[in-house]
XYZ file of C-alpha atoms in Angstrom:
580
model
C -106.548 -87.379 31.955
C -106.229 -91.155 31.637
C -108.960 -93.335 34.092
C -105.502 -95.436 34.825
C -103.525 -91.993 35.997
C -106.922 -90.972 38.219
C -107.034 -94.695 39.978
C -103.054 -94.526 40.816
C -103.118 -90.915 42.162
C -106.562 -91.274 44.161
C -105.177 -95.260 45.382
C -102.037 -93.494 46.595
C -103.972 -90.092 48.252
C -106.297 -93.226 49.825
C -103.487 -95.294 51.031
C -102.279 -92.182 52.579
C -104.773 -91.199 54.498
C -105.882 -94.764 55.827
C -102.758 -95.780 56.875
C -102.813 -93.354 60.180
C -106.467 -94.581 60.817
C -105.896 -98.042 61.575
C -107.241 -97.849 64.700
C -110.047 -96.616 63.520
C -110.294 -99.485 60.626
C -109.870 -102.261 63.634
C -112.672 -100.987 65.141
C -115.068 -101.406 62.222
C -113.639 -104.848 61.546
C -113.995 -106.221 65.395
C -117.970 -104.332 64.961
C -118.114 -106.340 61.074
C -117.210 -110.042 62.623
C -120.262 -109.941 64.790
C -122.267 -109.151 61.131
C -120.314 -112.416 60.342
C -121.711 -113.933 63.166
C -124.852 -113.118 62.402
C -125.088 -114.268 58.625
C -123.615 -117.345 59.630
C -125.904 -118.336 62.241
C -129.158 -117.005 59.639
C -128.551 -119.761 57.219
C -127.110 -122.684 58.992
C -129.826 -122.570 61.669
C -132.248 -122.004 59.118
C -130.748 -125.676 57.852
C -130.538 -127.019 61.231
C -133.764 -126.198 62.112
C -135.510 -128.448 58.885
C -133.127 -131.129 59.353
C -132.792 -131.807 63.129
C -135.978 -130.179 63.940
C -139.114 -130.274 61.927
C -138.383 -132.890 59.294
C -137.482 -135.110 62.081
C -140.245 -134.157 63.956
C -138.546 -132.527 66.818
C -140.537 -129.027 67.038
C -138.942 -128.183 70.026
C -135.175 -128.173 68.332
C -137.006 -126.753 65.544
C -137.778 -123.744 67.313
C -134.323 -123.449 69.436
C -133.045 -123.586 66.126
C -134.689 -120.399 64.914
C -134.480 -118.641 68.141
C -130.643 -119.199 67.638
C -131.416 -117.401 64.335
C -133.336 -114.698 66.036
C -130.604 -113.992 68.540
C -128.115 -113.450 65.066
C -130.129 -111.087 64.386
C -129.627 -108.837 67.428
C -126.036 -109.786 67.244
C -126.127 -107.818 63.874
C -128.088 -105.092 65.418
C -125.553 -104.686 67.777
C -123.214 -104.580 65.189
C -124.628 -101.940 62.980
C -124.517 -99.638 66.207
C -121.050 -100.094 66.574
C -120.339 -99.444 63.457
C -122.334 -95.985 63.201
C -120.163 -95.183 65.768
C -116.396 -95.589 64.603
C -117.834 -94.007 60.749
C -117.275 -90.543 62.059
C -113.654 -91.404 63.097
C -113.029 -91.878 59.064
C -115.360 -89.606 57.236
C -115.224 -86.106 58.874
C -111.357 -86.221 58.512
C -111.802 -86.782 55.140
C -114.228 -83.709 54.298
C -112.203 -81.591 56.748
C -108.804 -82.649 54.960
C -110.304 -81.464 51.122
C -111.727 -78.682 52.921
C -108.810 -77.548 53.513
C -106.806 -79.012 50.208
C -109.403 -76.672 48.331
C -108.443 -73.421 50.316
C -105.155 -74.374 49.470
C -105.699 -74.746 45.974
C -107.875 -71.641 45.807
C -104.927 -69.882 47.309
C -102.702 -71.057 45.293
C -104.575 -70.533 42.205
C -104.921 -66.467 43.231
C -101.338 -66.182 43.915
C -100.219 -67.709 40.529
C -103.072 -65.945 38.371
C -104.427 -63.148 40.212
C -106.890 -62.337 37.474
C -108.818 -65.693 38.198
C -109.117 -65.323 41.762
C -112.250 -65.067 41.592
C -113.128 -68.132 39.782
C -116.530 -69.694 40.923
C -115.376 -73.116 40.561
C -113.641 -73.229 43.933
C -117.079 -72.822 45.277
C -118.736 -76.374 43.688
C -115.640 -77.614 45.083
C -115.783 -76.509 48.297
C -119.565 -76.998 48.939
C -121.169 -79.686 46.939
C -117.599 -81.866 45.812
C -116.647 -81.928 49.131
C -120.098 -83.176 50.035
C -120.582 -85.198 47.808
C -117.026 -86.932 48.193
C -118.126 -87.122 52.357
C -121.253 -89.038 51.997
C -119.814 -91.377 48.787
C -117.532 -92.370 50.709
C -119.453 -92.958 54.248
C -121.696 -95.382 52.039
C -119.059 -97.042 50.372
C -117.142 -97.648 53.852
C -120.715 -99.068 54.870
C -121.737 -101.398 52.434
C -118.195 -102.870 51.423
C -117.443 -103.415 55.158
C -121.093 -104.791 55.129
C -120.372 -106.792 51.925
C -117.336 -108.223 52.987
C -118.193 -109.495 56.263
C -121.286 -110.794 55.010
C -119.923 -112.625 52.283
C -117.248 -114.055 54.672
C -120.393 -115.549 56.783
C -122.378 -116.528 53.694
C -119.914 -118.582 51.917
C -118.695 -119.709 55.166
C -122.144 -121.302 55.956
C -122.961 -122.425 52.552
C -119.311 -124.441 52.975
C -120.424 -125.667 56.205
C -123.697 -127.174 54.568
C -122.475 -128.760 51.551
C -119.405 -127.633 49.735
C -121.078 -128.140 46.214
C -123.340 -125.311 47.294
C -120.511 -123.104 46.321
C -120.398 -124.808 42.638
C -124.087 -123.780 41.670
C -123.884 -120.309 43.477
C -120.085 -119.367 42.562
C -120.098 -119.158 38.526
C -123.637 -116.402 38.736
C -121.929 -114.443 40.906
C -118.486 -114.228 39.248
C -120.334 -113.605 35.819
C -121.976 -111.015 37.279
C -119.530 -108.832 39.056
C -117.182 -109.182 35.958
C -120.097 -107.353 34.140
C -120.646 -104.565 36.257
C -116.937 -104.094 36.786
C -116.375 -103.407 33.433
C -118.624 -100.529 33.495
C -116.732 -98.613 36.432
C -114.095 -96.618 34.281
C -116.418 -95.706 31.605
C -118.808 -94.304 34.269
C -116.034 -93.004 35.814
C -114.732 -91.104 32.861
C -118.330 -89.279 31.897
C -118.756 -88.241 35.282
C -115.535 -85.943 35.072
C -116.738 -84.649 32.110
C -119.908 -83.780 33.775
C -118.325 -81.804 36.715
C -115.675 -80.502 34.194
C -119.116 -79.030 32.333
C -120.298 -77.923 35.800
C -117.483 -76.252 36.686
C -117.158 -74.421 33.957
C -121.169 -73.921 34.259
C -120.809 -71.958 37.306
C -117.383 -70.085 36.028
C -119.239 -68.876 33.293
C -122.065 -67.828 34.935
C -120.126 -66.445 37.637
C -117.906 -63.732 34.992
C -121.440 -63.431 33.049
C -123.082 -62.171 36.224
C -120.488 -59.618 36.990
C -120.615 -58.036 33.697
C -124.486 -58.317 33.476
C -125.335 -54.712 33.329
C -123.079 -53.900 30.341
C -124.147 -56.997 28.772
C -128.147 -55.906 29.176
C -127.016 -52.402 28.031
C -125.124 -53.414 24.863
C -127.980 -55.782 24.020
C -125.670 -58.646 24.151
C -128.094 -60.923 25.685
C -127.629 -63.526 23.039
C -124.008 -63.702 22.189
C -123.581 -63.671 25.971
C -126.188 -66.608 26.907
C -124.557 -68.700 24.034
C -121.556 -70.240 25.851
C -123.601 -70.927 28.627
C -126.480 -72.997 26.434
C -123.662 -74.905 24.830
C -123.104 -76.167 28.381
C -126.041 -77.048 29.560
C -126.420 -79.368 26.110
C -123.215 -80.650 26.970
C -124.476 -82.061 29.829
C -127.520 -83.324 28.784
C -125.378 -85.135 26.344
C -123.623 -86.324 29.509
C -126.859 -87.620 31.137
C -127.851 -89.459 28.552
C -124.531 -91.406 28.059
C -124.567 -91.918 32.043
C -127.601 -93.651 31.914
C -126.969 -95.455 29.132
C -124.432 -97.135 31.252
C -126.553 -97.393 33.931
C -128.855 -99.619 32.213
C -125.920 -101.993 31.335
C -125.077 -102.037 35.339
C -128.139 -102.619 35.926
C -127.973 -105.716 33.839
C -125.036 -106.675 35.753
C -126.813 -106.583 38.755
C -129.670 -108.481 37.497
C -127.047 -111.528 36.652
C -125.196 -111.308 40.148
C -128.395 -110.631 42.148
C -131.385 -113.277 40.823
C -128.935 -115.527 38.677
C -127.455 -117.650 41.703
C -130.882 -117.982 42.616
C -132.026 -119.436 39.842
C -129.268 -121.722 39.555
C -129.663 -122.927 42.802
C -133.536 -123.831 42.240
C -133.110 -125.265 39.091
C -130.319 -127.456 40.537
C -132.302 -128.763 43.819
C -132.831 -131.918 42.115
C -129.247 -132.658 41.061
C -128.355 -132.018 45.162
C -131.070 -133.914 46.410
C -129.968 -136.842 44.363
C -126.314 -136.394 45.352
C -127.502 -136.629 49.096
C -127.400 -132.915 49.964
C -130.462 -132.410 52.525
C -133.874 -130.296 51.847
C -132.885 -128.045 54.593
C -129.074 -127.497 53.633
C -131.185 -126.266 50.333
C -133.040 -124.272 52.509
C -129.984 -122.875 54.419
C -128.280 -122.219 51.215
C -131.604 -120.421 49.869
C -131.809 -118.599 53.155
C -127.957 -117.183 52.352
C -128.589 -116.083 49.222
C -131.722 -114.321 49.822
C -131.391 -112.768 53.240
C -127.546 -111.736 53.329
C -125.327 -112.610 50.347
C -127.289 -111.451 47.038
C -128.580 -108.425 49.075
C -125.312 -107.236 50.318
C -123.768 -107.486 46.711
C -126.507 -105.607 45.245
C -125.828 -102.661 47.537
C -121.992 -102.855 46.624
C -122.666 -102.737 43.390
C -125.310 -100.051 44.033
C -122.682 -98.146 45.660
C -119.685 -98.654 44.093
C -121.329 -97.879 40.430
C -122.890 -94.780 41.537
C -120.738 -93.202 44.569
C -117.518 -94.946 43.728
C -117.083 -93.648 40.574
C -118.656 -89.956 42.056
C -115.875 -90.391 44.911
C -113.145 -91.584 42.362
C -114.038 -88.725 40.130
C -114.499 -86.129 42.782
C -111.037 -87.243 44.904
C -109.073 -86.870 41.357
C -110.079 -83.397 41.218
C -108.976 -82.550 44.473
C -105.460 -84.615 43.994
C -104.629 -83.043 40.912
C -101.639 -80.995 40.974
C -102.445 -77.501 40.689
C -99.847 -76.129 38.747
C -100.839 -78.308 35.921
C -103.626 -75.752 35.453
C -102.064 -72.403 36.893
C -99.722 -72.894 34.202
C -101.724 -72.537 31.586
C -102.860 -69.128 32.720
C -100.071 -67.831 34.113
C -98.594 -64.914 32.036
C -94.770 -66.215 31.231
C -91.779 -65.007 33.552
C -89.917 -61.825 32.717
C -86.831 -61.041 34.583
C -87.132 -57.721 36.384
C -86.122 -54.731 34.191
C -86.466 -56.529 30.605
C -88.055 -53.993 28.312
C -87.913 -51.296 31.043
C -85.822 -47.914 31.087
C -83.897 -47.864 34.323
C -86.017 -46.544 37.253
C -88.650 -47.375 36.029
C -91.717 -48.727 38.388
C -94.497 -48.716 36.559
C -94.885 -48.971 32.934
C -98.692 -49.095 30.982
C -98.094 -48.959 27.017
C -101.715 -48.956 24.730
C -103.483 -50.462 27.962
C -107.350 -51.398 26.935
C -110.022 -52.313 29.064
C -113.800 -53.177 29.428
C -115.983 -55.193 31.768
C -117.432 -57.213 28.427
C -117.050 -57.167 24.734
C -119.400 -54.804 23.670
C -118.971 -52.517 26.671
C -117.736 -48.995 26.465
C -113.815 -49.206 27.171
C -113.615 -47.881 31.215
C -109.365 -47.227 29.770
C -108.869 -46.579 26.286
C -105.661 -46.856 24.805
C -103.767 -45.235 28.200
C -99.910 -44.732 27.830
C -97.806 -43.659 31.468
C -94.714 -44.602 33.140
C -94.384 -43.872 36.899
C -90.481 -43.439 37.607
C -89.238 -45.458 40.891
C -89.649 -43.198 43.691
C -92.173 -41.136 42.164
C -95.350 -40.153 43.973
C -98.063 -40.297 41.632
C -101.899 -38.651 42.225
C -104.852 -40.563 40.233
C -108.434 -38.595 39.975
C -111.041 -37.856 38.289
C -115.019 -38.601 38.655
C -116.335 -41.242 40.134
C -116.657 -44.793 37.791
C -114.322 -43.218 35.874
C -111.597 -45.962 36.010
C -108.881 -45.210 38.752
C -109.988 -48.545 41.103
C -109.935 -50.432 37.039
C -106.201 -48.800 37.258
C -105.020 -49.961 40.136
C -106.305 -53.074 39.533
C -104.549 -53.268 36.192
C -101.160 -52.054 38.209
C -101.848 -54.730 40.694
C -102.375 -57.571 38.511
C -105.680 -58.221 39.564
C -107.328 -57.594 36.130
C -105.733 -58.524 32.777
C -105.775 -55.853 30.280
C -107.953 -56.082 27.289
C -105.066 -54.684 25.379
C -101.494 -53.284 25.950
C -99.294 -54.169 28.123
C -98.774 -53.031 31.798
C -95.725 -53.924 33.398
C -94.612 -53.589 36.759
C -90.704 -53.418 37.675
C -89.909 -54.678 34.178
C -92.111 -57.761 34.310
C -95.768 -57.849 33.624
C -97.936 -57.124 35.935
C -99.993 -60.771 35.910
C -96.370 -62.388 35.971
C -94.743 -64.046 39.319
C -91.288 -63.444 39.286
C -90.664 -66.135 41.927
C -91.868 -68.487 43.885
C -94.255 -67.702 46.171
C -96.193 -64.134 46.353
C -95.194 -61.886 43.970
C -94.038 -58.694 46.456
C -93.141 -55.995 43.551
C -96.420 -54.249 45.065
C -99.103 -53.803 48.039
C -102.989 -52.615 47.056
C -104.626 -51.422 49.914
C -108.278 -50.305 48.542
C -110.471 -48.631 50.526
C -112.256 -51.152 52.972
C -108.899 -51.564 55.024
C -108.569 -55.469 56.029
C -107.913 -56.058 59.764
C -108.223 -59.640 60.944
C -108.629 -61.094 64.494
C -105.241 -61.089 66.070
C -102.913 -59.110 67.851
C -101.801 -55.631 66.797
C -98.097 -57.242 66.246
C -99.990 -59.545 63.209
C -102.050 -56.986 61.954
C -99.196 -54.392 61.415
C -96.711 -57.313 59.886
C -98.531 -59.764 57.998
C -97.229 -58.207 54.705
C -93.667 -58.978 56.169
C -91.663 -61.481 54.909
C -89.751 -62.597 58.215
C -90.059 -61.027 62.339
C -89.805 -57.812 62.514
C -88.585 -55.891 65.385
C -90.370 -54.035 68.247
C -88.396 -51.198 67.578
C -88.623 -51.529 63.898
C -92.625 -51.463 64.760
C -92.901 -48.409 66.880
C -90.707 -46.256 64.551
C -93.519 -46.984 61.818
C -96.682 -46.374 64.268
C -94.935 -42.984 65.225
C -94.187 -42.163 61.358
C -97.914 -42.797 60.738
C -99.140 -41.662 63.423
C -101.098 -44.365 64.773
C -98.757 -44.582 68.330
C -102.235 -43.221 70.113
C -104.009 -46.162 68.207
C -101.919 -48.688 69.137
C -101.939 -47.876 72.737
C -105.902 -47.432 73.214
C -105.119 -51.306 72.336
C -102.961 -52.598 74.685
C -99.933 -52.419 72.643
C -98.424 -54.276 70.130
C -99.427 -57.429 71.886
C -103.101 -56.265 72.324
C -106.163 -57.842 70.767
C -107.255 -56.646 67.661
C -111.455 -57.128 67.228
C -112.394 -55.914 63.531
C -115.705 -55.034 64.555
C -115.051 -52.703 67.061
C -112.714 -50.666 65.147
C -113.971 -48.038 63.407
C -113.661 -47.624 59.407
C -110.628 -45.027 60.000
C -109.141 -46.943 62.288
C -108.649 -49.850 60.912
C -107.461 -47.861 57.744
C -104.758 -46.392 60.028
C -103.636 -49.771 60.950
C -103.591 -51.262 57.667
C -101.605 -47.933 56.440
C -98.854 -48.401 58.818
C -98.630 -52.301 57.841
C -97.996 -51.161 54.237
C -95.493 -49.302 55.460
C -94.001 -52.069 57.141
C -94.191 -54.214 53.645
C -91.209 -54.634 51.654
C -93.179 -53.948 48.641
C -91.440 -51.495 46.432
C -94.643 -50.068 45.057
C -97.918 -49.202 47.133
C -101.155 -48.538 45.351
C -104.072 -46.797 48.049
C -107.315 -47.069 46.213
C -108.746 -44.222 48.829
C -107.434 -46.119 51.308
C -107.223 -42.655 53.337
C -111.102 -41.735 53.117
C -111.965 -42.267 56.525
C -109.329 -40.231 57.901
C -109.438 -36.750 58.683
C -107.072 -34.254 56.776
C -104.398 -34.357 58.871
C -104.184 -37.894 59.914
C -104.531 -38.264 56.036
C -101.321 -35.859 55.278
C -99.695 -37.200 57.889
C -99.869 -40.646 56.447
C -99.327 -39.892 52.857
C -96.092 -37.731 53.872
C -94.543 -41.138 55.347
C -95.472 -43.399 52.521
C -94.204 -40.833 50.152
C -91.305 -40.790 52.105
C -90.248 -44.347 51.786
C -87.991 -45.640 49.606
C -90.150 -46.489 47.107
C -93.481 -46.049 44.637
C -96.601 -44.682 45.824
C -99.517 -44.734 44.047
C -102.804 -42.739 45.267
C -106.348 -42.863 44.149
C -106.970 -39.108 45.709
C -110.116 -37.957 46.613
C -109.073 -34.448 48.170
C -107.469 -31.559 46.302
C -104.285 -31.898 49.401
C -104.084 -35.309 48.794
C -103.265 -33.952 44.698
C -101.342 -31.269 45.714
C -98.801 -33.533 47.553
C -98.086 -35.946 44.599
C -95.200 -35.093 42.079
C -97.656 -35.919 39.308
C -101.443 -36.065 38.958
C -102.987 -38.440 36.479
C -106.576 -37.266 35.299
C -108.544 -39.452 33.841
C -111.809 -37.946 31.833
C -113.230 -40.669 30.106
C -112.354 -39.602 26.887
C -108.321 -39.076 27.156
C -105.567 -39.122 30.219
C -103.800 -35.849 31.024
C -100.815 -36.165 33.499
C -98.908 -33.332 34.910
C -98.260 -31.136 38.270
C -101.192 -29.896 40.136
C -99.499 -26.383 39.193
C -100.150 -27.093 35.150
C -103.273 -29.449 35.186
C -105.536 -26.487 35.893
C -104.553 -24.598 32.632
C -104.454 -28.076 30.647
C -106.999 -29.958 31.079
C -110.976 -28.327 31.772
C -112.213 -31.441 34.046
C -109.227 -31.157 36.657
C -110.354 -27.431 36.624
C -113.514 -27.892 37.574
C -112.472 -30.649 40.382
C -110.130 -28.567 41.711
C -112.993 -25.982 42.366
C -115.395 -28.499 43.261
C -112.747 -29.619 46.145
C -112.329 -25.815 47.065
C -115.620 -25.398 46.954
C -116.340 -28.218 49.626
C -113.071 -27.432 51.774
């Protein structure tokens, strides 16, 4: 991305956001004129004080003189308070704003590429970018409000004193911002590339840490750590450039910062003999010293460090997202494409393993679940059935194969918005704080009726549940739900969802038997897929099919024929009777 295409997009996104604050910006500038006030009256008193005082031998206005300087100087201190005080009103609605532009983008990242929703970069962005755009920005809003005002007192004063101050102080100062402005969008453009490098740092490290077992087991230490070292040179590489141009804005700041200076000492003569007085010198000296070179040394300061952190930081947050969830996103296949008719689910070759080297968790699994069908998934635990699911779901990409879901792959979006061709409940049910209404609906697209509501609470059989909490309209509190309770809940609000295929991952292990049959025997009975991870021998028995997975090969059949065709449903079968 072009440095010219970051400064448009982040100068818009500013101009946005400061153009409801202006209140806020008046405040700071009524606060800034007293800083004005204050340079003003450091120099010219300073000049008033040798002329009118002590060179002419009047101590007395000598000394008013500086105390008029000293009083300036509490004038700024009052300033500065005010100040510190209308700063909030600007920079905590700016965190709280990308706060909330990164949950968005994290959102919408999930719902477009559900295989990446767990990417760790949202998290540098929503900890240390966000604080580190927060406090670049606080300092910048300080010391270019300081600089400003300042300025506008200093070269005021020096004016007021002897205009041809300005021709000996002017040229330094121009020559030196010039330098240092020229090394903004260089900077700028090596510190994306760093957090580029650190985001895909902690990405990397992220998907390395989740697969860390297998990658110990298979020995893959090495191959594995690679990637990750090529980073970390990469941004030493980075480092070293940075401060490479560091140096040269440091040399920049040398030229603004002692170069008037020296120009003006050098040139004391010249202005003596052109009738300028010793303490309009003085005054001028005084400017320079105390207020102007200072205050343009901590611009520069700031600017070259935080402004280009900030410009950097607020690019990443104005980017449009679907630049990059397009280039993940699996393409869009219309519904039914490369599908026989009634078909819901559809898994053709489908690979998968949590690494390279690991052992495949599916291996080369062929099924098709017909539209309607009620389908049974078991077989010993870490076996593979959540991996399935999660494959059906979209929530893992397959290593190999295809799986497709209503026609279209599973990973695809055949829409805007969610992607509703399916509901996962797995096993740790989700309730949030609300009302029972929301908790039972939020899979909804649109209001649904009361009565709409009951006749789903009475199919599942969670009417009693629903009253012990004041209704529909009574408070839901996660944590004093129990685990089978809120599994009951979030049962009867996937019965509510239009989804045309539900997967349970054991979402029904914290029920007893019959609430369990009970509950399956509805799902099962709406239109639609269901898909269950069983961990009883009833909730097997119910399905049409039962898919087995061994470890080795998948057997699907009846519960009736399983027993005679494949050994390990045998001996679960008897394990479950043997436990019942």
């Amino acid at each position: 991305m072009s440095g010219d295409g970051s400064w448009r997009r982040v100068s818009r996104e500013g101009r946005r956001f400061l153009r409801g604050r202006y209140r806020s910006l008046r405040r700071l500038a009524l606060w800034s004129l007293l800083e004005s006030a204050h340079t003003f009256l450091g120099g010219y008193a300073v000049a008033r004080a040798l002329d009118d005082g002590f060179l002419a031998g009047r101590t007395g206005t000598g000394l008013g003189w500086l105390a008029v300087a000293g009083a300036g100087a509490l004038l700024g201190a009052l300033a500065l308070r005010g100040v510190f005080g209308g700063l909030a009103d600007l920079v905590e609605p700016l965190r709280d704003g990308l706060v909330r532009r990164s949950v968005r983008q994290a959102i919408g990242r999930a719902v477009a590429d559900p295989g990446r929703a767990g990417d760790a970069g949202v998290v540098s962005r929503l900890t240390q970018q966000t604080e580190m755009a927060r406090d670049s920005f606080a300092g910048l809003v300080l010391v270019a409000r300081s600089f400003v005002f300042t300025a506008l007192g200093a070269l005021l004063g020096l004016a007021a004193l002897d205009a041809v101050l300005l021709v000996l102080v002017l040229p330094a100062l121009l020559l030196g911002t010039a330098g240092f402005l020229a090394t903004l969008r260089p900077m700028a453009r090596v510190q994306r590339a760093a957090l580029d490098a650190d985001e895909a740092l902690s990405g990397l490290a992220g998907e390395l840490a989740a697969g860390l077992r297998d990658v110990v087991a298979c020995g893959g230490g090495a191959s594995a750590g690679a990637p990750v070292e090529r980073l970390i040179a990469e941004q030493e590489r980075l480092t070293g450039r940075l401060a490479r141009w560091t140096a040269l804005r440091t040399l920049a700041l040398g030229v603004a910062g002692r170069l008037p200076v020296v120009a003006l000492l050098a040139g004391t003569p010249w202005l003596l003999g052109r009738g300028v007085s010793a303490g309009a010198v003085a005054g001028a000296l005084t400017y320079l010293v105390q207020s102007l070179l200072p205050a343009l040394d901590a611009l520069m300061t700031a600017v070259g460090a935080a402004g280009t952190r900030l410009l950097v930081v607020l690019d990443r947050f104005c980017t449009p997202q679907s630049d990059s969830a397009a280039a993940t996103t699996a393409p869009e296949v219309a519904p039914g494409v490369g599908a026989g008719p009634g078909v819901a689910v559809e898994l053709r070759g489908v690979w998968f393993a949590y690494g390279p080297r690991a052992q495949p968790v599916i291996d080369g699994l062929d099924l098709t679940v017909g539209a309607g069908e009620h389908l049974a998934v078991v077989g010993p635990s870490g076996i593979g059935k959540s991996t399935l699911t999660a494959l059906i779901a979209g929530l893992l990409p397959p290593g190999g194969g295809t799986v497709r879901v209503a026609g279209a792959p599973a990973q695809g979006v055949t829409g805007p918005g969610p992607d509703l061709r399916r509901t996962l409940l797995p096993q740790q049910a989700y309730v949030f704080t609300g009302t029972v209404r929301e908790n039972l609906t939020h899979l909804c697209l649109g209001p649904v009726s009361g009565a709409e509501v009951e006749r789903a609470t009475a199919a599942l059989g969670s009417d009693g549940l629903v009253d012990r909490l004041g209704g529909l309209d009574g408070a839901v509190d996660p944590a004093r739900l129990s685990p089978g309770e809120r599994q009951h809940l979030a049962l009867t609000a996937a019965y509510l969802s239009p989804a045309p295929l539900l997967l349970l991952d054991e979402a029904t292990c914290h029920l007893d038997l019959r609430t369990e049959e009970r509950a399956e025997r509805a799902l099962a009975a709406r239109p639609g897929t269901l898909v269950v991870v069983a961990h009883r021998i009833s909730s097997a028995a119910r399905a049409d099919r039962v898919l087995v997975l061994d470890g080795t090969r998948a057997v699907c059949g009846t519960h009736a024929e399983l027993p005679a065709r494949s050994p390990l449903y045998r001996d679960l079968v008897g394990l479950w009777n043997a436990r019942g």
